[in-house]
mmCIF file of N, CA, C and O in Angstrom:
data_model
loop_
_atom_site.group_PDB
_atom_site.id
_atom_site.type_symbol
_atom_site.label_atom_id
_atom_site.label_comp_id
_atom_site.label_asym_id
_atom_site.label_seq_id
_atom_site.Cartn_x
_atom_site.Cartn_y
_atom_site.Cartn_z
ATOM 1 N N ASP A 87 -3.264 3.906 -17.428
ATOM 2 C CA ASP A 87 -3.420 2.471 -17.274
ATOM 3 C C ASP A 87 -3.058 2.049 -15.841
ATOM 4 O O ASP A 87 -2.604 2.864 -15.044
ATOM 5 N N CYS A 88 -3.247 0.788 -15.557
ATOM 6 C CA CYS A 88 -3.018 0.274 -14.192
ATOM 7 C C CYS A 88 -1.561 0.409 -13.760
ATOM 8 O O CYS A 88 -1.284 0.723 -12.597
ATOM 9 N N ASP A 89 -0.632 0.140 -14.679
ATOM 10 C CA ASP A 89 0.784 0.291 -14.319
ATOM 11 C C ASP A 89 1.077 1.719 -13.882
ATOM 12 O O ASP A 89 1.775 1.941 -12.901
ATOM 13 N N HIS A 90 0.549 2.675 -14.619
ATOM 14 C CA HIS A 90 0.787 4.070 -14.237
ATOM 15 C C HIS A 90 0.147 4.383 -12.891
ATOM 16 O O HIS A 90 0.810 4.910 -11.994
ATOM 17 N N LEU A 91 -1.139 4.058 -12.750
ATOM 18 C CA LEU A 91 -1.864 4.392 -11.523
ATOM 19 C C LEU A 91 -1.196 3.802 -10.288
ATOM 20 O O LEU A 91 -0.985 4.496 -9.297
ATOM 21 N N PHE A 92 -0.858 2.520 -10.344
ATOM 22 C CA PHE A 92 -0.373 1.836 -9.149
ATOM 23 C C PHE A 92 1.150 1.801 -8.992
ATOM 24 O O PHE A 92 1.632 1.574 -7.882
ATOM 25 N N PHE A 93 1.898 1.990 -10.064
ATOM 26 C CA PHE A 93 3.336 1.757 -9.955
ATOM 27 C C PHE A 93 4.238 2.888 -10.423
ATOM 28 O O PHE A 93 5.337 3.025 -9.903
ATOM 29 N N THR A 94 3.842 3.676 -11.417
ATOM 30 C CA THR A 94 4.796 4.636 -11.978
ATOM 31 C C THR A 94 4.439 6.102 -11.788
ATOM 32 O O THR A 94 5.310 6.950 -11.966
ATOM 33 N N CYS A 95 3.204 6.418 -11.452
ATOM 34 C CA CYS A 95 2.901 7.838 -11.267
ATOM 35 C C CYS A 95 3.643 8.318 -10.012
ATOM 36 O O CYS A 95 3.858 7.550 -9.066
ATOM 37 N N PRO A 96 4.098 9.559 -10.009
ATOM 38 C CA PRO A 96 4.898 10.056 -8.880
ATOM 39 C C PRO A 96 4.214 9.880 -7.523
ATOM 40 O O PRO A 96 4.883 9.569 -6.526
ATOM 41 N N PHE A 97 2.894 10.048 -7.469
ATOM 42 C CA PHE A 97 2.183 9.873 -6.207
ATOM 43 C C PHE A 97 2.307 8.434 -5.716
ATOM 44 O O PHE A 97 2.643 8.180 -4.555
ATOM 45 N N SER A 98 2.059 7.473 -6.592
ATOM 46 C CA SER A 98 2.152 6.055 -6.213
ATOM 47 C C SER A 98 3.566 5.671 -5.807
ATOM 48 O O SER A 98 3.765 4.944 -4.831
ATOM 49 N N VAL A 99 4.547 6.172 -6.549
ATOM 50 C CA VAL A 99 5.947 5.886 -6.216
ATOM 51 C C VAL A 99 6.259 6.390 -4.804
ATOM 52 O O VAL A 99 6.918 5.702 -4.020
ATOM 53 N N SER A 100 5.738 7.568 -4.461
ATOM 54 C CA SER A 100 5.943 8.105 -3.106
ATOM 55 C C SER A 100 5.268 7.231 -2.050
ATOM 56 O O SER A 100 5.827 6.995 -0.974
ATOM 57 N N CYS A 101 4.046 6.775 -2.357
ATOM 58 C CA CYS A 101 3.329 5.899 -1.412
ATOM 59 C C CYS A 101 4.136 4.636 -1.152
ATOM 60 O O CYS A 101 4.387 4.273 0.001
ATOM 61 N N TRP A 102 4.530 3.954 -2.227
ATOM 62 C CA TRP A 102 5.283 2.705 -2.066
ATOM 63 C C TRP A 102 6.612 2.952 -1.371
ATOM 64 O O TRP A 102 7.023 2.176 -0.518
ATOM 65 N N GLY A 103 7.272 4.051 -1.730
ATOM 66 C CA GLY A 103 8.560 4.361 -1.108
ATOM 67 C C GLY A 103 8.442 4.563 0.393
ATOM 68 O O GLY A 103 9.341 4.198 1.142
ATOM 69 N N SER A 104 7.316 5.140 0.830
ATOM 70 C CA SER A 104 7.138 5.349 2.274
ATOM 71 C C SER A 104 7.004 4.019 3.023
ATOM 72 O O SER A 104 7.194 3.965 4.233
ATOM 73 N N LEU A 105 6.677 2.953 2.284
ATOM 74 C CA LEU A 105 6.585 1.617 2.883
ATOM 75 C C LEU A 105 7.830 0.787 2.594
ATOM 76 O O LEU A 105 7.898 -0.390 2.961
ATOM 77 N N ASP A 106 8.800 1.393 1.933
ATOM 78 C CA ASP A 106 10.034 0.714 1.531
ATOM 79 C C ASP A 106 9.747 -0.434 0.563
ATOM 80 O O ASP A 106 10.342 -1.503 0.646
ATOM 81 N N ILE A 107 8.813 -0.174 -0.366
ATOM 82 C CA ILE A 107 8.484 -1.135 -1.414
ATOM 83 C C ILE A 107 8.821 -0.478 -2.745
ATOM 84 O O ILE A 107 8.377 0.636 -3.024
ATOM 85 N N TYR A 108 9.620 -1.186 -3.554
ATOM 86 C CA TYR A 108 10.060 -0.663 -4.838
ATOM 87 C C TYR A 108 9.762 -1.692 -5.919
ATOM 88 O O TYR A 108 9.840 -2.895 -5.677
ATOM 89 N N TRP A 109 9.424 -1.201 -7.092
ATOM 90 C CA TRP A 109 8.948 -2.060 -8.178
ATOM 91 C C TRP A 109 9.919 -2.063 -9.346
ATOM 92 O O TRP A 109 10.390 -1.008 -9.758
ATOM 93 N N ASP A 110 10.187 -3.257 -9.883
ATOM 94 C CA ASP A 110 11.002 -3.401 -11.090
ATOM 95 C C ASP A 110 10.049 -3.412 -12.278
ATOM 96 O O ASP A 110 9.401 -4.422 -12.559
ATOM 97 N N MET A 111 9.966 -2.293 -12.964
ATOM 98 C CA MET A 111 8.991 -2.153 -14.046
ATOM 99 C C MET A 111 9.374 -2.908 -15.310
ATOM 100 O O MET A 111 8.590 -2.959 -16.249
ATOM 101 N N SER A 112 10.544 -3.532 -15.323
ATOM 102 C CA SER A 112 10.924 -4.341 -16.481
ATOM 103 C C SER A 112 10.270 -5.728 -16.422
ATOM 104 O O SER A 112 10.307 -6.473 -17.392
ATOM 105 N N MET A 113 9.652 -6.057 -15.297
ATOM 106 C CA MET A 113 9.025 -7.375 -15.102
ATOM 107 C C MET A 113 7.524 -7.302 -15.353
ATOM 108 O O MET A 113 6.932 -6.241 -15.220
ATOM 109 N N ASP A 114 6.941 -8.468 -15.671
ATOM 110 C CA ASP A 114 5.482 -8.505 -15.739
ATOM 111 C C ASP A 114 4.940 -8.434 -14.307
ATOM 112 O O ASP A 114 5.693 -8.550 -13.344
ATOM 113 N N ILE A 115 3.647 -8.226 -14.173
ATOM 114 C CA ILE A 115 3.061 -7.946 -12.855
ATOM 115 C C ILE A 115 3.315 -9.066 -11.841
ATOM 116 O O ILE A 115 3.620 -8.784 -10.683
ATOM 117 N N ARG A 116 3.202 -10.316 -12.258
ATOM 118 C CA ARG A 116 3.423 -11.419 -11.310
ATOM 119 C C ARG A 116 4.857 -11.431 -10.789
ATOM 120 O O ARG A 116 5.080 -11.542 -9.581
ATOM 121 N N ASP A 117 5.803 -11.332 -11.708
ATOM 122 C CA ASP A 117 7.208 -11.336 -11.287
ATOM 123 C C ASP A 117 7.546 -10.079 -10.495
ATOM 124 O O ASP A 117 8.345 -10.124 -9.559
ATOM 125 N N ARG A 118 6.928 -8.969 -10.858
ATOM 126 C CA ARG A 118 7.143 -7.709 -10.138
ATOM 127 C C ARG A 118 6.716 -7.835 -8.681
ATOM 128 O O ARG A 118 7.435 -7.427 -7.773
ATOM 129 N N VAL A 119 5.542 -8.427 -8.460
ATOM 130 C CA VAL A 119 5.050 -8.611 -7.088
ATOM 131 C C VAL A 119 5.934 -9.600 -6.335
ATOM 132 O O VAL A 119 6.290 -9.374 -5.178
ATOM 133 N N ARG A 120 6.315 -10.677 -6.998
ATOM 134 C CA ARG A 120 7.196 -11.660 -6.346
ATOM 135 C C ARG A 120 8.529 -11.037 -5.948
ATOM 136 O O ARG A 120 9.041 -11.279 -4.847
ATOM 137 N N ALA A 121 9.108 -10.252 -6.846
ATOM 138 C CA ALA A 121 10.401 -9.623 -6.552
ATOM 139 C C ALA A 121 10.272 -8.618 -5.410
ATOM 140 O O ALA A 121 11.130 -8.559 -4.523
ATOM 141 N N ALA A 122 9.198 -7.842 -5.413
ATOM 142 C CA ALA A 122 9.001 -6.867 -4.329
ATOM 143 C C ALA A 122 8.800 -7.587 -3.002
ATOM 144 O O ALA A 122 9.329 -7.163 -1.973
ATOM 145 N N LYS A 123 8.050 -8.687 -3.040
ATOM 146 C CA LYS A 123 7.822 -9.468 -1.818
ATOM 147 C C LYS A 123 9.145 -10.022 -1.289
ATOM 148 O O LYS A 123 9.405 -9.987 -0.089
ATOM 149 N N ALA A 124 9.977 -10.526 -2.199
ATOM 150 C CA ALA A 124 11.259 -11.115 -1.790
ATOM 151 C C ALA A 124 12.185 -10.068 -1.167
ATOM 152 O O ALA A 124 12.952 -10.389 -0.254
ATOM 153 N N SER A 125 12.102 -8.822 -1.625
ATOM 154 C CA SER A 125 13.007 -7.804 -1.101
ATOM 155 C C SER A 125 12.401 -7.009 0.065
ATOM 156 O O SER A 125 13.101 -6.223 0.696
ATOM 157 N N PHE A 126 11.132 -7.236 0.358
ATOM 158 C CA PHE A 126 10.456 -6.504 1.434
ATOM 159 C C PHE A 126 10.873 -7.066 2.787
ATOM 160 O O PHE A 126 10.829 -8.268 3.022
ATOM 161 N N SER A 127 11.264 -6.186 3.705
ATOM 162 C CA SER A 127 11.747 -6.653 5.008
ATOM 163 C C SER A 127 10.647 -6.672 6.065
ATOM 164 O O SER A 127 10.869 -7.158 7.168
ATOM 165 N N GLY A 128 9.480 -6.145 5.752
ATOM 166 C CA GLY A 128 8.383 -6.111 6.716
ATOM 167 C C GLY A 128 7.551 -7.386 6.689
ATOM 168 O O GLY A 128 7.812 -8.303 5.916
ATOM 169 N N PRO A 129 6.509 -7.430 7.516
ATOM 170 C CA PRO A 129 5.648 -8.608 7.596
ATOM 171 C C PRO A 129 4.476 -8.521 6.607
ATOM 172 O O PRO A 129 4.196 -7.453 6.058
ATOM 173 N N SER A 130 3.817 -9.622 6.376
ATOM 174 C CA SER A 130 2.516 -9.672 5.692
ATOM 175 C C SER A 130 2.489 -8.860 4.401
ATOM 176 O O SER A 130 1.614 -8.014 4.200
ATOM 177 N N PHE A 131 3.415 -9.155 3.495
ATOM 178 C CA PHE A 131 3.553 -8.351 2.286
ATOM 179 C C PHE A 131 2.257 -8.231 1.498
ATOM 180 O O PHE A 131 1.877 -7.126 1.090
ATOM 181 N N ILE A 132 1.586 -9.345 1.250
ATOM 182 C CA ILE A 132 0.396 -9.298 0.395
ATOM 183 C C ILE A 132 -0.695 -8.436 1.027
ATOM 184 O O ILE A 132 -1.340 -7.632 0.335
ATOM 185 N N MET A 133 -0.900 -8.544 2.318
ATOM 186 C CA MET A 133 -1.899 -7.717 2.990
ATOM 187 C C MET A 133 -1.523 -6.235 2.872
ATOM 188 O O MET A 133 -2.375 -5.390 2.581
ATOM 189 N N ILE A 134 -0.272 -5.928 3.071
ATOM 190 C CA ILE A 134 0.201 -4.546 2.976
ATOM 191 C C ILE A 134 0.074 -4.047 1.542
ATOM 192 O O ILE A 134 -0.404 -2.930 1.296
ATOM 193 N N PHE A 135 0.483 -4.864 0.589
ATOM 194 C CA PHE A 135 0.384 -4.507 -0.832
ATOM 195 C C PHE A 135 -1.055 -4.200 -1.227
ATOM 196 O O PHE A 135 -1.338 -3.162 -1.834
ATOM 197 N N LEU A 136 -1.973 -5.082 -0.869
ATOM 198 C CA LEU A 136 -3.376 -4.887 -1.243
ATOM 199 C C LEU A 136 -3.987 -3.666 -0.565
ATOM 200 O O LEU A 136 -4.720 -2.895 -1.191
ATOM 201 N N CYS A 137 -3.677 -3.475 0.689
ATOM 202 C CA CYS A 137 -4.207 -2.332 1.428
ATOM 203 C C CYS A 137 -3.655 -1.016 0.860
ATOM 204 O O CYS A 137 -4.400 -0.042 0.677
ATOM 205 N N ALA A 138 -2.376 -0.989 0.555
ATOM 206 C CA ALA A 138 -1.762 0.213 -0.017
ATOM 207 C C ALA A 138 -2.354 0.519 -1.388
ATOM 208 O O ALA A 138 -2.687 1.675 -1.686
ATOM 209 N N ALA A 139 -2.502 -0.512 -2.214
ATOM 210 C CA ALA A 139 -3.082 -0.322 -3.549
ATOM 211 C C ALA A 139 -4.530 0.159 -3.448
ATOM 212 O O ALA A 139 -4.956 1.036 -4.211
ATOM 213 N N TRP A 140 -5.296 -0.390 -2.518
ATOM 214 C CA TRP A 140 -6.678 0.030 -2.307
ATOM 215 C C TRP A 140 -6.744 1.517 -1.970
ATOM 216 O O TRP A 140 -7.581 2.256 -2.493
ATOM 217 N N HIS A 141 -5.834 1.967 -1.139
ATOM 218 C CA HIS A 141 -5.869 3.373 -0.744
ATOM 219 C C HIS A 141 -5.307 4.299 -1.830
ATOM 220 O O HIS A 141 -5.714 5.466 -1.898
ATOM 221 N N ILE A 142 -4.440 3.793 -2.683
ATOM 222 C CA ILE A 142 -4.052 4.559 -3.876
ATOM 223 C C ILE A 142 -5.279 4.721 -4.770
ATOM 224 O O ILE A 142 -5.555 5.804 -5.278
ATOM 225 N N TRP A 143 -6.039 3.647 -4.946
ATOM 226 C CA TRP A 143 -7.269 3.687 -5.739
ATOM 227 C C TRP A 143 -8.265 4.692 -5.142
ATOM 228 O O TRP A 143 -8.888 5.463 -5.873
ATOM 229 N N LYS A 144 -8.394 4.693 -3.826
ATOM 230 C CA LYS A 144 -9.323 5.630 -3.181
ATOM 231 C C LYS A 144 -8.877 7.083 -3.376
ATOM 232 O O LYS A 144 -9.726 7.972 -3.554
ATOM 233 N N GLN A 145 -7.574 7.328 -3.370
ATOM 234 C CA GLN A 145 -7.078 8.672 -3.636
ATOM 235 C C GLN A 145 -7.413 9.085 -5.070
ATOM 236 O O GLN A 145 -7.813 10.217 -5.324
ATOM 237 N N ARG A 146 -7.281 8.152 -5.989
ATOM 238 C CA ARG A 146 -7.634 8.408 -7.385
ATOM 239 C C ARG A 146 -9.117 8.743 -7.496
ATOM 240 O O ARG A 146 -9.514 9.686 -8.182
ATOM 241 N N ASN A 147 -9.967 7.967 -6.814
ATOM 242 C CA ASN A 147 -11.408 8.235 -6.867
ATOM 243 C C ASN A 147 -11.755 9.591 -6.270
ATOM 244 O O ASN A 147 -12.612 10.296 -6.803
ATOM 245 N N SER A 148 -11.098 9.960 -5.194
ATOM 246 C CA SER A 148 -11.343 11.277 -4.600
ATOM 247 C C SER A 148 -10.965 12.389 -5.578
ATOM 248 O O SER A 148 -11.634 13.410 -5.655
ATOM 249 N N PHE A 149 -9.898 12.164 -6.332
ATOM 250 C CA PHE A 149 -9.477 13.151 -7.322
ATOM 251 C C PHE A 149 -10.497 13.244 -8.463
ATOM 252 O O PHE A 149 -10.900 14.336 -8.859
ATOM 253 N N ILE A 150 -10.930 12.096 -8.967
ATOM 254 C CA ILE A 150 -11.855 12.072 -10.103
ATOM 255 C C ILE A 150 -13.237 12.600 -9.711
ATOM 256 O O ILE A 150 -13.816 13.420 -10.418
ATOM 257 N N PHE A 151 -13.775 12.122 -8.593
ATOM 258 C CA PHE A 151 -15.165 12.416 -8.253
ATOM 259 C C PHE A 151 -15.358 13.632 -7.343
ATOM 260 O O PHE A 151 -16.383 14.284 -7.396
ATOM 261 N N ASP A 152 -14.370 13.933 -6.509
ATOM 262 C CA ASP A 152 -14.514 15.046 -5.569
ATOM 263 C C ASP A 152 -13.561 16.209 -5.870
ATOM 264 O O ASP A 152 -13.548 17.179 -5.128
ATOM 265 N N ARG A 153 -12.743 16.051 -6.912
ATOM 266 C CA ARG A 153 -11.748 17.066 -7.257
ATOM 267 C C ARG A 153 -10.774 17.350 -6.110
ATOM 268 O O ARG A 153 -10.262 18.442 -5.948
ATOM 269 N N SER A 154 -10.550 16.336 -5.290
ATOM 270 C CA SER A 154 -9.631 16.459 -4.167
ATOM 271 C C SER A 154 -8.256 15.962 -4.623
ATOM 272 O O SER A 154 -8.115 14.804 -5.020
ATOM 273 N N PRO A 155 -7.228 16.799 -4.577
ATOM 274 C CA PRO A 155 -5.912 16.366 -5.043
ATOM 275 C C PRO A 155 -5.358 15.241 -4.157
ATOM 276 O O PRO A 155 -5.616 15.209 -2.961
ATOM 277 N N PRO A 156 -4.614 14.311 -4.763
ATOM 278 C CA PRO A 156 -4.020 13.230 -3.973
ATOM 279 C C PRO A 156 -3.138 13.789 -2.861
ATOM 280 O O PRO A 156 -2.418 14.763 -3.061
ATOM 281 N N SER A 157 -3.238 13.183 -1.702
ATOM 282 C CA SER A 157 -2.466 13.629 -0.550
ATOM 283 C C SER A 157 -1.765 12.434 0.074
ATOM 284 O O SER A 157 -2.414 11.449 0.451
ATOM 285 N N LEU A 158 -0.450 12.539 0.178
ATOM 286 C CA LEU A 158 0.324 11.451 0.775
ATOM 287 C C LEU A 158 -0.063 11.238 2.231
ATOM 288 O O LEU A 158 -0.194 10.094 2.681
ATOM 289 N N SER A 159 -0.297 12.307 2.964
ATOM 290 C CA SER A 159 -0.662 12.157 4.372
ATOM 291 C C SER A 159 -2.054 11.536 4.519
ATOM 292 O O SER A 159 -2.287 10.713 5.404
ATOM 293 N N SER A 160 -2.988 11.895 3.640
ATOM 294 C CA SER A 160 -4.322 11.303 3.666
ATOM 295 C C SER A 160 -4.260 9.821 3.284
ATOM 296 O O SER A 160 -4.905 8.973 3.904
ATOM 297 N N TRP A 161 -3.460 9.519 2.248
ATOM 298 C CA TRP A 161 -3.287 8.118 1.840
ATOM 299 C C TRP A 161 -2.717 7.309 3.010
ATOM 300 O O TRP A 161 -3.214 6.237 3.335
ATOM 301 N N PHE A 162 -1.691 7.857 3.645
ATOM 302 C CA PHE A 162 -1.013 7.154 4.725
ATOM 303 C C PHE A 162 -1.956 6.910 5.904
ATOM 304 O O PHE A 162 -1.984 5.818 6.469
ATOM 305 N N ALA A 163 -2.736 7.925 6.269
ATOM 306 C CA ALA A 163 -3.668 7.786 7.395
ATOM 307 C C ALA A 163 -4.712 6.710 7.097
ATOM 308 O O ALA A 163 -5.012 5.873 7.954
ATOM 309 N N GLY A 164 -5.268 6.724 5.882
ATOM 310 C CA GLY A 164 -6.249 5.705 5.507
ATOM 311 C C GLY A 164 -5.647 4.312 5.474
ATOM 312 O O GLY A 164 -6.236 3.349 5.952
ATOM 313 N N PHE A 165 -4.441 4.208 4.891
ATOM 314 C CA PHE A 165 -3.728 2.930 4.832
ATOM 315 C C PHE A 165 -3.486 2.388 6.228
ATOM 316 O O PHE A 165 -3.774 1.221 6.529
ATOM 317 N N LYS A 166 -2.968 3.231 7.109
ATOM 318 C CA LYS A 166 -2.623 2.796 8.461
ATOM 319 C C LYS A 166 -3.866 2.365 9.242
ATOM 320 O O LYS A 166 -3.866 1.336 9.915
ATOM 321 N N GLN A 167 -4.943 3.137 9.126
ATOM 322 C CA GLN A 167 -6.185 2.795 9.823
ATOM 323 C C GLN A 167 -6.763 1.480 9.306
ATOM 324 O O GLN A 167 -7.170 0.620 10.086
ATOM 325 N N GLU A 168 -6.778 1.310 7.997
ATOM 326 C CA GLU A 168 -7.317 0.085 7.401
ATOM 327 C C GLU A 168 -6.486 -1.134 7.797
ATOM 328 O O GLU A 168 -7.020 -2.187 8.128
ATOM 329 N N LEU A 169 -5.175 -0.999 7.759
ATOM 330 C CA LEU A 169 -4.314 -2.121 8.118
ATOM 331 C C LEU A 169 -4.484 -2.490 9.588
ATOM 332 O O LEU A 169 -4.492 -3.671 9.942
ATOM 333 N N PHE A 170 -4.661 -1.484 10.431
ATOM 334 C CA PHE A 170 -4.927 -1.761 11.845
ATOM 335 C C PHE A 170 -6.221 -2.562 11.991
ATOM 336 O O PHE A 170 -6.268 -3.551 12.734
ATOM 337 N N LEU A 171 -7.272 -2.172 11.282
ATOM 338 C CA LEU A 171 -8.542 -2.910 11.356
ATOM 339 C C LEU A 171 -8.395 -4.331 10.817
ATOM 340 O O LEU A 171 -8.939 -5.281 11.386
ATOM 341 N N LEU A 172 -7.643 -4.477 9.733
ATOM 342 C CA LEU A 172 -7.430 -5.811 9.161
ATOM 343 C C LEU A 172 -6.586 -6.698 10.070
ATOM 344 O O LEU A 172 -6.687 -7.917 10.010
ATOM 345 N N SER A 173 -5.765 -6.098 10.906
ATOM 346 C CA SER A 173 -4.877 -6.883 11.772
ATOM 347 C C SER A 173 -5.660 -7.776 12.730
ATOM 348 O O SER A 173 -5.139 -8.791 13.199
ATOM 349 N N HIS A 174 -6.889 -7.423 13.007
ATOM 350 C CA HIS A 174 -7.703 -8.242 13.910
ATOM 351 C C HIS A 174 -8.124 -9.569 13.288
ATOM 352 O O HIS A 174 -8.648 -10.431 13.988
ATOM 353 N N ARG A 175 -7.874 -9.713 12.003
ATOM 354 C CA ARG A 175 -8.247 -10.938 11.301
ATOM 355 C C ARG A 175 -7.123 -11.964 11.257
ATOM 356 O O ARG A 175 -7.312 -13.059 10.753
ATOM 357 N N ILE A 176 -5.943 -11.602 11.749
ATOM 358 C CA ILE A 176 -4.824 -12.539 11.669
ATOM 359 C C ILE A 176 -4.435 -13.041 13.058
ATOM 360 O O ILE A 176 -4.814 -12.456 14.064
ATOM 361 N N LYS A 177 -3.691 -14.137 13.069
ATOM 362 C CA LYS A 177 -3.290 -14.760 14.333
ATOM 363 C C LYS A 177 -2.483 -13.790 15.191
ATOM 364 O O LYS A 177 -1.752 -12.943 14.685
ATOM 365 N N GLU A 178 -2.614 -13.950 16.488
ATOM 366 C CA GLU A 178 -2.011 -13.023 17.453
ATOM 367 C C GLU A 178 -0.512 -12.849 17.245
ATOM 368 O O GLU A 178 -0.017 -11.721 17.274
ATOM 369 N N ASN A 179 0.217 -13.936 17.045
ATOM 370 C CA ASN A 179 1.671 -13.805 16.904
ATOM 371 C C ASN A 179 2.031 -13.010 15.644
ATOM 372 O O ASN A 179 2.982 -12.227 15.661
ATOM 373 N N HIS A 180 1.275 -13.159 14.575
ATOM 374 C CA HIS A 180 1.509 -12.372 13.358
ATOM 375 C C HIS A 180 1.003 -10.939 13.540
ATOM 376 O O HIS A 180 1.592 -10.001 13.021
ATOM 377 N N ARG A 181 -0.087 -10.790 14.280
ATOM 378 C CA ARG A 181 -0.675 -9.476 14.511
ATOM 379 C C ARG A 181 0.304 -8.561 15.237
ATOM 380 O O ARG A 181 0.476 -7.410 14.874
ATOM 381 N N SER A 182 0.941 -9.085 16.277
ATOM 382 C CA SER A 182 1.863 -8.242 17.047
ATOM 383 C C SER A 182 3.039 -7.777 16.186
ATOM 384 O O SER A 182 3.485 -6.639 16.314
ATOM 385 N N ILE A 183 3.517 -8.626 15.288
ATOM 386 C CA ILE A 183 4.616 -8.247 14.391
ATOM 387 C C ILE A 183 4.140 -7.166 13.416
ATOM 388 O O ILE A 183 4.828 -6.163 13.194
ATOM 389 N N LEU A 184 2.937 -7.362 12.854
ATOM 390 C CA LEU A 184 2.383 -6.384 11.921
ATOM 391 C C LEU A 184 2.155 -5.039 12.609
ATOM 392 O O LEU A 184 2.508 -3.983 12.070
ATOM 393 N N LEU A 185 1.584 -5.067 13.800
ATOM 394 C CA LEU A 185 1.311 -3.812 14.516
ATOM 395 C C LEU A 185 2.593 -3.082 14.906
ATOM 396 O O LEU A 185 2.650 -1.852 14.853
ATOM 397 N N ALA A 186 3.625 -3.829 15.274
ATOM 398 C CA ALA A 186 4.912 -3.200 15.590
ATOM 399 C C ALA A 186 5.496 -2.535 14.338
ATOM 400 O O ALA A 186 6.010 -1.412 14.400
ATOM 401 N N TRP A 187 5.391 -3.222 13.196
ATOM 402 C CA TRP A 187 5.861 -2.645 11.935
ATOM 403 C C TRP A 187 5.064 -1.385 11.605
ATOM 404 O O TRP A 187 5.640 -0.354 11.233
ATOM 405 N N LEU A 188 3.766 -1.464 11.772
ATOM 406 C CA LEU A 188 2.884 -0.337 11.477
ATOM 407 C C LEU A 188 3.210 0.878 12.353
ATOM 408 O O LEU A 188 3.269 2.004 11.868
ATOM 409 N N GLU A 189 3.484 0.636 13.616
ATOM 410 C CA GLU A 189 3.830 1.729 14.527
ATOM 411 C C GLU A 189 5.192 2.337 14.210
ATOM 412 O O GLU A 189 5.445 3.494 14.538
ATOM 413 N N SER A 190 6.061 1.553 13.565
ATOM 414 C CA SER A 190 7.400 2.062 13.243
ATOM 415 C C SER A 190 7.391 2.993 12.028
ATOM 416 O O SER A 190 8.373 3.704 11.793
ATOM 417 N N LEU A 191 6.307 3.003 11.276
ATOM 418 C CA LEU A 191 6.243 3.851 10.081
ATOM 419 C C LEU A 191 6.128 5.315 10.468
ATOM 420 O O LEU A 191 5.470 5.668 11.434
ATOM 421 N N VAL A 192 6.774 6.138 9.685
ATOM 422 C CA VAL A 192 6.736 7.578 9.911
ATOM 423 C C VAL A 192 5.815 8.184 8.850
ATOM 424 O O VAL A 192 5.913 7.847 7.674
ATOM 425 N N ILE A 193 4.952 9.078 9.271
ATOM 426 C CA ILE A 193 4.021 9.725 8.348
ATOM 427 C C ILE A 193 4.825 10.530 7.344
ATOM 428 O O ILE A 193 5.636 11.379 7.719
ATOM 429 N N PRO A 194 4.627 10.225 6.047
ATOM 430 C CA PRO A 194 5.361 10.985 5.022
ATOM 431 C C PRO A 194 4.907 12.438 4.997
ATOM 432 O O PRO A 194 3.756 12.736 5.268
ATOM 433 N N SER A 195 5.813 13.338 4.651
ATOM 434 C CA SER A 195 5.426 14.751 4.573
ATOM 435 C C SER A 195 5.121 15.159 3.142
ATOM 436 O O SER A 195 5.434 14.543 2.216
#
């Protein structure tokens, strides 16, 4: 189910952990997102959340359709590239904060 795919499977937990995002699974999805947003210290939470979830979904599709096992480094590279491209859509002062945060991330092993 969606909770497993995006929040509780070990691969997803590793993805979120690499972004310092943690989920309270005792909450419904709306409260879970609100709580994660409130505790997130980085910028542009919703953009980061959606981009990360999209790339978790893409890893799942690669596994289902191409028999390619999920890879944290592949997920991270796709996430980082996509977020960089999306950064051009936001105001300059927010963009510089997002890009600095993005550059501070360390590629998970």
